[in-house]
Coordinates of C-alpha atoms in Angstrom, one line a residue:
Chain F
M1299 CA 0.1 0.0 0.0
L1300 CA 2.3 2.2 1.2
D1301 CA 6.4 1.9 0.1
V1302 CA 8.9 4.8 1.0
R1303 CA 12.4 4.5 0.3
G1304 CA 15.9 6.0 1.3
L1305 CA 13.5 9.4 2.4
H1306 CA 15.6 12.7 3.6
A1307 CA 13.8 15.8 4.0
Y1308 CA 15.4 18.9 5.6
Y1309 CA 14.2 21.9 7.8
G1310 CA 16.7 24.4 6.2
K1311 CA 19.8 23.6 6.2
S1312 CA 19.8 21.2 9.2
H1313 CA 19.3 17.0 8.2
I1314 CA 15.7 15.6 9.5
L1315 CA 15.9 12.6 8.0
R1316 CA 18.7 10.7 7.0
G1317 CA 17.1 7.7 4.3
V1318 CA 14.1 6.3 6.0
T1319 CA 12.7 3.3 4.6
L1320 CA 9.0 1.8 5.6
Q1321 CA 6.4 0.1 4.6
V1322 CA 3.0 -0.3 5.3
G1323 CA 0.4 -3.1 4.0
A1324 CA -3.1 -2.6 3.1
G1325 CA -5.4 -3.3 5.9
E1326 CA -2.7 -3.9 8.3
I1327 CA -1.4 -1.3 11.6
V1328 CA 1.7 -0.4 11.8
G1329 CA 3.6 1.8 14.6
L1330 CA 6.0 4.3 14.0
L1331 CA 7.3 5.0 17.1
G1332 CA 10.4 6.7 18.5
R1333 CA 11.9 9.5 21.1
N1334 CA 10.8 13.6 20.5
G1335 CA 12.3 14.9 17.7
V1336 CA 13.7 12.1 15.7
G1337 CA 11.9 12.3 12.7
R1338 CA 8.7 10.6 13.3
S1339 CA 6.4 13.6 12.3
T1340 CA 8.1 15.2 10.4
T1341 CA 8.2 11.7 8.2
I1342 CA 4.3 11.5 7.9
K1343 CA 4.9 15.3 6.8
A1344 CA 7.6 14.6 4.1
I1345 CA 5.2 11.8 3.2
M1346 CA 1.6 13.9 3.5
G1347 CA 4.1 16.6 1.4
E1348 CA 4.1 19.0 3.5
V1349 CA 7.4 19.1 3.7
E1350 CA 9.8 18.7 1.2
P1351 CA 10.7 15.1 0.2
R1352 CA 13.9 13.4 -1.5
G1353 CA 13.4 10.0 -2.4
S1354 CA 10.7 7.5 -3.2
I1355 CA 7.0 7.3 -1.5
K1356 CA 5.3 5.0 -3.8
F1357 CA 1.9 4.5 -2.5
K1358 CA -0.8 2.0 -4.1
G1359 CA 2.3 1.9 -6.5
R1360 CA 2.1 5.0 -7.9
E1361 CA 5.5 7.5 -6.8
I1362 CA 4.1 10.5 -5.2
A1363 CA 7.0 12.0 -4.6
G1364 CA 6.6 15.6 -4.9
M1365 CA 2.9 15.4 -5.3
K1366 CA 1.0 18.1 -3.6
S1367 CA -0.3 17.8 -0.4
H1368 CA -4.3 17.8 -1.7
D1369 CA -3.5 15.4 -4.4
I1370 CA -2.3 13.3 -2.4
A1371 CA -4.7 13.4 -0.5
R1372 CA -7.5 12.9 -3.5
L1373 CA -5.3 10.0 -3.6
G1374 CA -6.2 7.4 -0.9
L1375 CA -4.1 9.1 1.8
G1376 CA -5.2 10.1 5.2
Y1377 CA -3.4 12.3 7.7
V1378 CA -4.5 13.5 11.1
P1379 CA -1.8 15.9 12.5
E1380 CA -1.0 16.0 16.2
N1381 CA -2.1 18.7 18.7
R1382 CA -5.9 18.5 17.1
D1383 CA -6.0 20.5 15.0
I1384 CA -9.8 21.0 14.2
F1385 CA -11.4 24.0 12.7
P1386 CA -12.4 26.5 16.0
T1387 CA -14.6 28.6 14.7
L1388 CA -16.3 25.7 13.2
T1389 CA -18.8 23.7 14.1
V1390 CA -18.2 20.4 14.9
R1391 CA -20.8 18.8 11.5
Q1392 CA -19.0 21.7 9.9
N1393 CA -15.7 20.6 10.8
L1394 CA -16.8 16.8 9.8
L1395 CA -18.6 18.2 6.6
L1396 CA -14.6 19.9 5.7
G1397 CA -12.9 16.2 6.0
Q1398 CA -15.4 15.2 2.6
K1399 CA -13.3 16.0 -0.3
S1400 CA -16.2 16.9 -2.1
A1401 CA -19.6 17.6 -1.2
R1402 CA -21.4 14.6 -2.7
Q1403 CA -18.8 11.9 -1.6
T1404 CA -19.0 8.9 -0.2
G1405 CA -17.5 5.9 1.3
R1406 CA -16.9 4.4 4.2
W1407 CA -18.4 6.3 6.9
S1408 CA -21.1 8.4 7.1
M1409 CA -21.8 11.4 9.3
E1410 CA -24.1 8.8 11.3
D1411 CA -21.5 5.9 11.1
L1412 CA -19.4 8.1 13.1
F1413 CA -22.1 9.7 15.2
D1414 CA -23.2 6.2 15.9
L1415 CA -19.1 5.3 17.6
F1416 CA -19.0 9.2 18.8
P1417 CA -22.3 10.2 20.7
A1418 CA -20.6 12.9 22.6
L1419 CA -20.0 14.3 18.4
R1420 CA -23.6 13.8 18.0
E1421 CA -24.8 15.9 21.2
R1422 CA -22.2 18.2 20.3
A1423 CA -22.3 18.4 16.4
D1424 CA -24.2 22.3 16.0
T1425 CA -21.0 23.6 18.8
E1426 CA -18.0 25.3 18.1
G1427 CA -14.8 22.3 17.8
G1428 CA -13.4 25.1 20.1
V1429 CA -15.4 24.6 23.1
L1430 CA -14.6 20.7 22.6
S1431 CA -13.0 18.4 25.0
G1432 CA -9.2 17.6 24.2
G1433 CA -10.8 14.2 23.6
E1434 CA -13.7 15.2 22.3
Q1435 CA -11.2 17.0 20.2
Q1436 CA -8.8 14.4 19.2
M1437 CA -11.8 12.3 18.1
L1438 CA -13.3 15.1 16.1
T1439 CA -9.7 15.2 14.0
M1440 CA -10.1 11.5 13.1
C1441 CA -13.8 11.3 12.6
R1442 CA -13.2 14.7 10.3
T1443 CA -10.0 12.4 8.0
L1444 CA -12.3 9.4 8.1
M1445 CA -15.2 11.2 6.2
G1446 CA -12.4 12.1 3.0
D1447 CA -12.5 7.5 2.9
P1448 CA -8.7 7.0 3.3
D1449 CA -7.3 3.9 2.3
L1450 CA -4.2 4.5 4.3
I1451 CA -4.3 6.7 7.1
M1452 CA -1.7 8.6 9.0
V1453 CA -2.3 9.2 12.8
D1454 CA 0.1 11.5 14.8
E1455 CA -0.1 10.6 18.5
P1456 CA -3.6 9.8 18.7
T1457 CA -3.1 9.1 22.6
E1458 CA -0.9 12.4 24.0
G1459 CA -2.1 14.0 26.9
L1460 CA -6.0 11.9 26.9
A1461 CA -7.1 9.8 30.4
P1462 CA -6.7 5.9 30.3
Q1463 CA -10.4 5.5 29.3
L1464 CA -10.3 7.6 26.1
V1465 CA -7.1 5.9 25.0
E1466 CA -9.1 2.6 24.6
T1467 CA -11.5 4.5 22.8
V1468 CA -8.5 5.1 20.3
A1469 CA -7.8 2.3 19.7
E1470 CA -10.8 0.7 19.8
L1471 CA -11.5 3.8 16.7
L1472 CA -8.4 2.1 15.5
N1473 CA -9.4 -1.7 15.4
E1474 CA -12.4 -0.5 13.9
M1475 CA -10.9 1.3 10.9
A1476 CA -8.7 -1.3 10.6
G1477 CA -12.0 -3.9 10.4
R1478 CA -13.2 -1.7 7.6
G1479 CA -10.0 -2.5 5.4
L1480 CA -7.9 0.9 6.3
S1481 CA -3.9 0.8 6.5
I1482 CA -3.0 2.6 9.6
L1483 CA 0.4 4.2 10.3
L1484 CA 0.5 5.1 13.9
V1485 CA 2.9 7.7 15.3
E1486 CA 3.4 7.1 18.8
Q1487 CA 6.4 8.0 21.4
K1488 CA 5.1 6.2 24.8
L1489 CA 3.9 3.4 23.3
T1490 CA 0.9 4.1 25.1
I1491 CA -1.9 1.3 22.2
A1492 CA 1.0 0.5 19.6
L1493 CA 2.6 -2.2 20.8
R1494 CA -0.8 -3.4 21.5
I1495 CA -2.6 -3.0 18.0
S1496 CA 0.5 -3.1 15.6
A1497 CA 1.2 -5.8 13.0
R1498 CA 4.6 -4.4 13.0
V1499 CA 6.4 -1.8 14.3
Y1500 CA 9.5 0.0 13.4
V1501 CA 11.5 2.4 15.9
M1502 CA 13.2 6.4 14.3
G1503 CA 16.5 7.5 16.2
H1504 CA 18.0 10.4 14.7
G1505 CA 16.8 10.6 11.5
E1506 CA 16.6 7.2 10.6
I1507 CA 15.0 3.6 10.9
V1508 CA 17.1 1.6 13.6
F1509 CA 14.9 -1.0 14.1
E1510 CA 12.3 -3.3 12.7
G1511 CA 9.7 -6.2 13.4
T1512 CA 6.6 -6.9 15.5
P1513 CA 6.0 -5.6 18.7
E1514 CA 6.7 -9.0 20.4
D1515 CA 10.6 -8.5 18.9
L1516 CA 11.1 -5.3 20.4
R1517 CA 9.4 -6.9 23.6
A1518 CA 12.6 -9.2 23.2
N1519 CA 15.0 -6.9 22.7
E1520 CA 16.3 -4.7 25.6
P1521 CA 18.9 -2.9 24.2
I1522 CA 17.2 -1.2 21.3
R1523 CA 14.3 -0.7 23.9
R1524 CA 16.5 1.1 26.5
E1525 CA 18.9 2.9 23.5
W1526 CA 16.4 4.7 22.0
L1527 CA 12.7 4.2 22.9
E1528 CA 13.1 4.4 27.1
V1529 CA 13.5 7.7 28.7
Chain B
M1243 CA -34.0 67.0 10.4
E1244 CA -33.9 66.2 6.9
V1245 CA -30.0 67.5 7.1
F1246 CA -29.2 64.9 9.6
A1247 CA -31.6 62.0 7.2
F1248 CA -30.2 62.9 4.7
S1249 CA -26.3 63.4 6.0
L1250 CA -27.0 59.8 7.5
F1251 CA -28.5 57.4 3.9
N1252 CA -25.4 59.4 2.4
G1253 CA -22.7 57.9 5.5
I1254 CA -24.6 54.9 5.0
L1255 CA -23.6 54.2 1.2
Y1256 CA -20.6 55.9 1.1
G1257 CA -19.4 53.0 4.5
M1258 CA -21.3 50.4 2.3
L1259 CA -19.3 51.7 -0.7
L1260 CA -15.8 51.5 1.7
F1261 CA -16.8 48.0 3.0
M1262 CA -17.5 46.5 -0.1
L1263 CA -13.2 47.3 -0.9
A1264 CA -12.8 46.5 2.7
S1265 CA -14.6 43.4 2.5
G1266 CA -12.0 42.2 0.2
L1267 CA -9.3 43.6 1.8
T1268 CA -9.6 42.1 4.5
L1269 CA -10.3 38.5 3.3
I1270 CA -6.9 38.6 1.6
F1271 CA -4.9 39.4 4.1
S1272 CA -6.4 37.1 6.5
M1273 CA -5.1 34.3 3.4
M1274 CA -2.1 35.8 2.1
G1275 CA -1.0 38.0 5.7
V1276 CA 0.4 40.6 3.9
L1277 CA -2.2 43.6 3.2
N1278 CA -2.3 44.2 -0.9
F1279 CA -1.8 48.1 -1.6
A1280 CA -3.2 47.3 -5.2
H1281 CA -6.8 46.7 -3.8
A1282 CA -8.1 50.0 -4.3
S1283 CA -6.5 50.1 -8.1
F1284 CA -8.6 47.3 -8.4
F1285 CA -11.9 50.1 -7.7
M1286 CA -10.1 52.1 -10.5
L1287 CA -10.5 50.0 -12.9
G1288 CA -14.0 48.7 -12.5
A1289 CA -14.8 52.3 -12.7
Y1290 CA -13.0 52.7 -16.0
L1291 CA -13.8 49.4 -17.2
A1292 CA -17.8 50.3 -16.5
Y1293 CA -16.3 53.6 -18.2
Q1294 CA -15.3 52.3 -20.9
I1295 CA -17.9 49.0 -21.1
S1296 CA -20.7 52.1 -20.8
A1297 CA -19.9 54.1 -23.6
Y1298 CA -20.4 51.0 -26.0
V1299 CA -23.3 49.0 -25.0
G1300 CA -25.0 51.4 -21.9
F1301 CA -25.1 50.9 -18.2
W1302 CA -26.5 47.6 -17.0
P1303 CA -24.3 45.3 -19.3
G1304 CA -21.2 47.0 -17.4
L1305 CA -22.5 46.4 -14.1
V1306 CA -22.5 43.0 -14.3
V1307 CA -19.3 42.6 -17.1
A1308 CA -16.7 44.9 -15.5
P1309 CA -16.4 43.6 -12.0
L1310 CA -16.2 40.0 -14.0
I1311 CA -13.3 41.2 -15.8
V1312 CA -11.6 43.1 -12.7
G1313 CA -12.1 39.8 -11.0
V1314 CA -10.3 37.4 -13.6
I1315 CA -7.5 39.8 -14.0
G1316 CA -7.2 39.4 -9.9
A1317 CA -7.0 35.6 -9.4
A1318 CA -4.2 36.1 -12.6
V1319 CA -2.2 38.5 -10.7
E1320 CA -2.6 36.3 -7.6
R1321 CA -1.5 33.4 -9.6
W1322 CA 1.2 34.6 -11.7
G1323 CA 2.4 37.6 -9.8
L1324 CA 2.2 36.9 -6.0
R1325 CA 2.1 33.3 -5.8
P1326 CA 5.9 33.0 -7.7
V1327 CA 6.9 35.6 -5.2
H1328 CA 5.2 34.5 -1.8
K1329 CA 8.0 32.1 -1.5
F1330 CA 10.5 35.2 -0.4
G1331 CA 8.5 36.3 2.6
H1332 CA 6.6 39.0 3.7
V1333 CA 8.6 41.9 2.2
A1334 CA 8.7 40.6 -1.6
E1335 CA 5.1 40.3 -1.2
L1336 CA 4.3 43.8 0.5
L1337 CA 6.5 45.4 -2.8
F1338 CA 4.8 43.6 -5.3
T1339 CA 1.7 44.9 -4.3
F1340 CA 2.8 48.9 -4.2
G1341 CA 5.0 48.5 -7.1
L1342 CA 0.8 46.6 -8.5
A1343 CA -0.7 49.7 -7.6
F1344 CA 1.9 52.6 -9.9
V1345 CA 1.8 49.9 -12.6
I1346 CA -2.0 49.8 -13.1
E1347 CA -2.2 53.4 -12.5
E1348 CA 0.3 53.9 -15.5
V1349 CA -1.7 51.8 -17.5
V1350 CA -4.9 53.7 -17.3
Q1351 CA -3.3 56.9 -17.9
L1352 CA -1.8 55.3 -20.5
I1353 CA -5.1 54.1 -21.6
W1354 CA -7.1 56.8 -20.9
G1355 CA -5.3 59.6 -20.1
K1356 CA -5.2 61.9 -16.9
V1357 CA -8.3 63.8 -17.5
P1358 CA -11.5 62.7 -15.9
M1359 CA -13.7 60.8 -17.4
P1360 CA -17.3 61.4 -19.0
Y1361 CA -18.5 58.2 -16.8
D1362 CA -22.2 59.3 -15.6
I1363 CA -25.5 58.2 -13.8
P1364 CA -27.1 56.3 -16.3
A1365 CA -29.8 58.3 -17.9
S1366 CA -32.7 55.7 -16.6
M1367 CA -31.5 56.4 -12.7
N1368 CA -31.2 60.0 -12.8
F1369 CA -34.0 61.4 -11.4
A1370 CA -35.2 62.2 -7.7
A1371 CA -36.4 59.1 -6.1
F1372 CA -38.2 60.7 -3.2
S1373 CA -38.5 64.1 -2.4
W1374 CA -38.8 65.5 1.5
Q1375 CA -39.0 68.8 3.0
G1376 CA -37.9 70.8 -0.3
L1377 CA -34.6 68.2 -0.9
D1378 CA -34.3 65.0 -3.6
Y1379 CA -32.5 62.1 -3.7
S1380 CA -31.3 60.7 -6.4
A1381 CA -32.9 57.2 -7.0
Y1382 CA -29.6 56.3 -8.4
R1383 CA -28.1 57.0 -4.6
L1384 CA -30.8 54.6 -3.8
F1385 CA -30.0 52.1 -6.4
M1386 CA -26.3 52.2 -4.9
L1387 CA -27.4 51.3 -1.3
V1388 CA -29.4 48.8 -2.6
I1389 CA -26.5 47.3 -5.0
S1390 CA -24.4 46.9 -1.7
V1391 CA -26.3 46.0 1.1
A1392 CA -27.2 43.0 -1.8
I1393 CA -23.9 42.1 -1.6
F1394 CA -23.2 42.8 1.7
A1395 CA -26.2 39.6 2.8
A1396 CA -24.9 37.9 -0.1
L1397 CA -21.3 37.8 0.8
F1398 CA -22.3 36.5 4.6
L1399 CA -24.0 34.0 3.2
F1400 CA -22.1 32.8 0.9
I1401 CA -19.3 32.4 3.2
A1402 CA -21.3 31.8 6.7
K1403 CA -23.3 28.9 5.3
T1404 CA -21.8 27.2 1.6
R1405 CA -19.2 24.2 1.5
I1406 CA -16.8 26.9 -0.2
G1407 CA -17.3 29.2 2.3
L1408 CA -16.1 26.5 5.0
I1409 CA -13.0 25.6 2.9
I1410 CA -12.0 29.6 2.8
Q1411 CA -12.9 29.8 6.3
A1412 CA -10.8 27.0 7.5
A1413 CA -8.3 27.5 5.3
L1414 CA -7.7 31.4 6.5
T1415 CA -6.4 30.3 10.2
Q1416 CA -5.1 26.3 8.7
P1417 CA -4.5 26.7 5.2
N1418 CA -2.1 23.4 5.6
I1419 CA -4.7 21.1 7.3
V1420 CA -7.3 21.7 4.5
S1421 CA -5.1 20.9 2.0
A1422 CA -4.1 17.2 3.7
L1423 CA -7.7 17.2 3.9
G1424 CA -7.6 17.2 0.0
H1425 CA -8.6 20.9 -1.1
D1426 CA -6.7 22.8 -3.6
V1427 CA -6.2 25.4 -1.0
P1428 CA -3.5 27.4 -3.9
R1429 CA -6.5 28.2 -6.2
I1430 CA -9.6 28.5 -3.3
F1431 CA -6.7 31.4 -2.3
M1432 CA -6.6 32.7 -6.3
W1433 CA -10.1 32.6 -6.2
T1434 CA -10.6 34.8 -3.0
F1435 CA -8.2 37.3 -4.5
G1436 CA -10.0 37.3 -7.6
F1437 CA -13.1 37.7 -5.6
G1438 CA -12.0 39.9 -3.9
C1439 CA -11.0 42.1 -6.6
A1440 CA -14.3 42.1 -8.3
L1441 CA -16.1 43.5 -5.4
A1442 CA -13.3 46.2 -5.5
G1443 CA -14.0 46.7 -9.1
L1444 CA -17.9 46.7 -8.5
A1445 CA -17.8 49.2 -6.0
G1446 CA -15.6 51.2 -8.8
V1447 CA -18.8 50.5 -10.8
I1448 CA -21.2 51.8 -9.4
G1449 CA -19.3 54.0 -7.4
G1450 CA -17.5 55.7 -10.0
N1451 CA -20.1 57.6 -11.7
V1452 CA -20.7 59.5 -8.6
L1453 CA -17.2 60.5 -7.0
G1454 CA -15.9 60.4 -10.4
T1455 CA -13.7 58.3 -12.5
E1456 CA -9.8 59.9 -12.9
P1457 CA -6.5 58.0 -12.4
A1458 CA -6.3 59.5 -8.6
M1459 CA -9.0 57.9 -7.7
A1460 CA -7.4 55.1 -6.1
I1461 CA -4.4 56.9 -4.6
T1462 CA -7.3 59.0 -3.1
L1463 CA -9.7 55.8 -1.8
G1464 CA -6.9 53.6 -0.7
P1465 CA -5.7 54.7 2.5
I1466 CA -9.1 55.1 3.5
V1467 CA -10.7 51.5 3.1
F1468 CA -6.8 50.4 5.1
V1469 CA -8.1 52.4 7.4
V1470 CA -11.4 51.0 7.8
I1471 CA -9.9 47.4 7.6
V1472 CA -7.1 48.2 10.3
I1473 CA -10.3 49.7 12.8
G1474 CA -11.9 47.1 12.9
G1475 CA -9.3 44.1 12.7
L1476 CA -7.4 43.0 10.2
G1477 CA -9.2 39.7 8.5
S1478 CA -12.3 40.6 10.5
L1479 CA -15.4 40.4 7.9
W1480 CA -17.6 42.5 11.0
G1481 CA -15.1 44.2 11.8
A1482 CA -14.8 46.2 8.1
L1483 CA -18.5 46.9 8.1
V1484 CA -18.5 48.2 11.2
A1485 CA -15.6 50.4 10.6
A1486 CA -16.5 51.5 7.1
L1487 CA -20.3 52.7 8.1
F1488 CA -19.3 54.7 11.2
I1489 CA -15.8 56.4 9.3
G1490 CA -18.9 57.2 6.6
I1491 CA -21.8 58.1 9.1
V1492 CA -19.3 60.8 11.1
D1493 CA -17.4 61.3 7.2
N1494 CA -20.9 62.8 5.8
L1495 CA -21.8 63.9 9.4
A1496 CA -19.1 66.7 10.0
I1497 CA -18.7 67.9 6.5
S1498 CA -22.7 68.4 6.6
Y1499 CA -22.9 69.9 9.7
D1500 CA -20.1 72.2 10.0
L1501 CA -19.4 73.0 13.5
S1502 CA -16.6 75.4 14.2
F1503 CA -14.2 74.5 17.4
Y1504 CA -14.3 77.9 18.9
P1505 CA -17.1 77.4 21.5
L1506 CA -13.5 74.8 22.7
F1507 CA -11.1 77.5 22.7
A1508 CA -14.1 79.9 24.5
V1509 CA -13.9 78.3 26.8
F1510 CA -10.4 78.9 28.1
G1511 CA -10.8 82.5 26.8
V1512 CA -9.6 82.6 23.9
E1513 CA -10.6 85.8 22.0
R1514 CA -13.0 85.2 18.0
D1515 CA -10.4 87.8 16.6
V1516 CA -7.3 86.4 18.0
T1517 CA -4.3 86.9 16.0
G1518 CA -1.0 84.5 15.5
I1519 CA -0.6 81.0 15.4
M1520 CA -4.0 80.4 17.2
Q1521 CA -6.1 82.7 14.2
D1522 CA -6.4 79.5 12.4
L1523 CA -7.1 76.5 15.0
V1524 CA -9.9 79.2 15.9
R1525 CA -11.0 79.3 12.7
L1526 CA -11.6 75.3 12.4
T1527 CA -14.7 73.3 11.0
T1528 CA -15.1 70.6 11.3
A1529 CA -15.8 70.3 7.5
S1530 CA -12.1 71.2 7.7
I1531 CA -11.0 68.3 9.5
A1532 CA -13.1 66.0 8.0
P1533 CA -10.5 64.5 5.6
V1534 CA -8.0 63.8 8.5
L1535 CA -10.6 62.2 11.3
P1536 CA -10.4 58.5 9.7
Y1537 CA -6.2 58.6 10.5
F1538 CA -7.1 60.4 13.5
L1539 CA -9.5 57.5 14.6
L1540 CA -6.5 54.7 12.9
V1541 CA -3.8 56.6 15.4
L1542 CA -6.7 56.2 18.4
I1543 CA -7.7 52.9 17.9
L1544 CA -4.0 51.9 17.3
I1545 CA -2.7 53.1 20.4
V1546 CA -6.0 52.0 22.8
R1547 CA -6.3 48.6 20.7
P1548 CA -4.0 47.9 18.4
R1549 CA -5.8 44.4 17.0
G1550 CA -8.7 46.4 16.2
L1551 CA -12.6 46.7 17.2
F1552 CA -13.2 43.3 16.2
G1553 CA -9.7 41.3 15.2
T1554 CA -8.0 38.4 16.8
R1555 CA -4.3 39.3 16.3
D1556 CA -2.3 42.9 16.1
V1557 CA -1.8 44.9 13.7

């Protein structure tokens, strides 16, 4: 589904990504782990075309490196940014409508489906997004991207700062997505849910992939965890 | 009373014209983060094009066609002028719009010359709509008011209710996210820019025959439009509306009442026939300071509330 090879990216003169290679298969949940500042977010921004990428990024067999963000999104690549970047002055319903790529788009997810999954959003459908709680905003950002019916979704730090109960809700939603055939690239720092729901994980360090394997492999690999993950 | 009513009416009319310019300018500002110095030049283009079109086929086709042409020119300027300059930063963009204002003015003079154009009120509207206490009110002014209020209502509905309006609102603050959701933000910006220019052009079409169609019209009105959007709060449509109406009304009242400032000085015991430096101050009237009033308000608002009445960020 997604095949990234030798991806480099720069912020000004600093070399942030130094040849990242990773794959996400159809219907697979893949975790991208690592400490702060190692380039996890930059990796997905480069895939999304928000940071200029060098190297090869193939999505559904098509080279997307160098394409514009909105064209990449229209190919079916979804991105849920960190920081719960909703549109604060628009209502929940309007936020969701903006997730659709055109007014008539339909797909795996309708607004009713999402409201069924998150009754809290239905109750607050006509409330401004800015007044929602952190957890509700997180659900809204994910649902907004789902409205665009992506085939692969990249989710940046969805559990950051959430209460344990909400973390479970996020995990359930990700499983629900995978159940409907979506591929997921999950970026996480604290390993809150990634080890539990991912089929495979990558660990990043200093702009490179330093480990690739199943969650069990990672649990067994004490040196990698100590050097690249644990604080 | 009738003087008050008529100048209030004229003030609202002038204010609505200012709003037509200011609304486009403030949208463009929210989007690009820089002021478009050439905005009033599009107002001028609208007036000249309307004059030229009306010379051949009459006023009414011009009312529709001239703003459309101005809008397309605006969109083209964004696409092939501003967008390539964008990567060099705000100063480059600012200088570009500054230069563009001169270019448009020179081109207008090249084509139409330096003298004012005889762009007149259409004959079908050149009568008194109503008369009150011996004062006539022209039908054309009434028409201007109707058009500008209709545009204002349409603009708000468009921004608040349509899907494109929502995308514009979202793209003003979070363009990256809007792109990542699959919307072509550069193209939206291009048409928003063009749309803002078309509004300025429309103001030129309906205002050019009352305010005068001449090469200096952009420079005369441009600074006041800036004042409007700074007072209203950069990026705020409501702010632009309130500030435009306020300036329009204050300006007209100051001129039609023409009050003397002498009583103010009399309090301090200054004689009416005083000589020297006080002589000119004593003779000041509200009409004579009317042209400065908007700028005075600008300075005041920058001191008291730098983000403007309805703005969310500092200038």
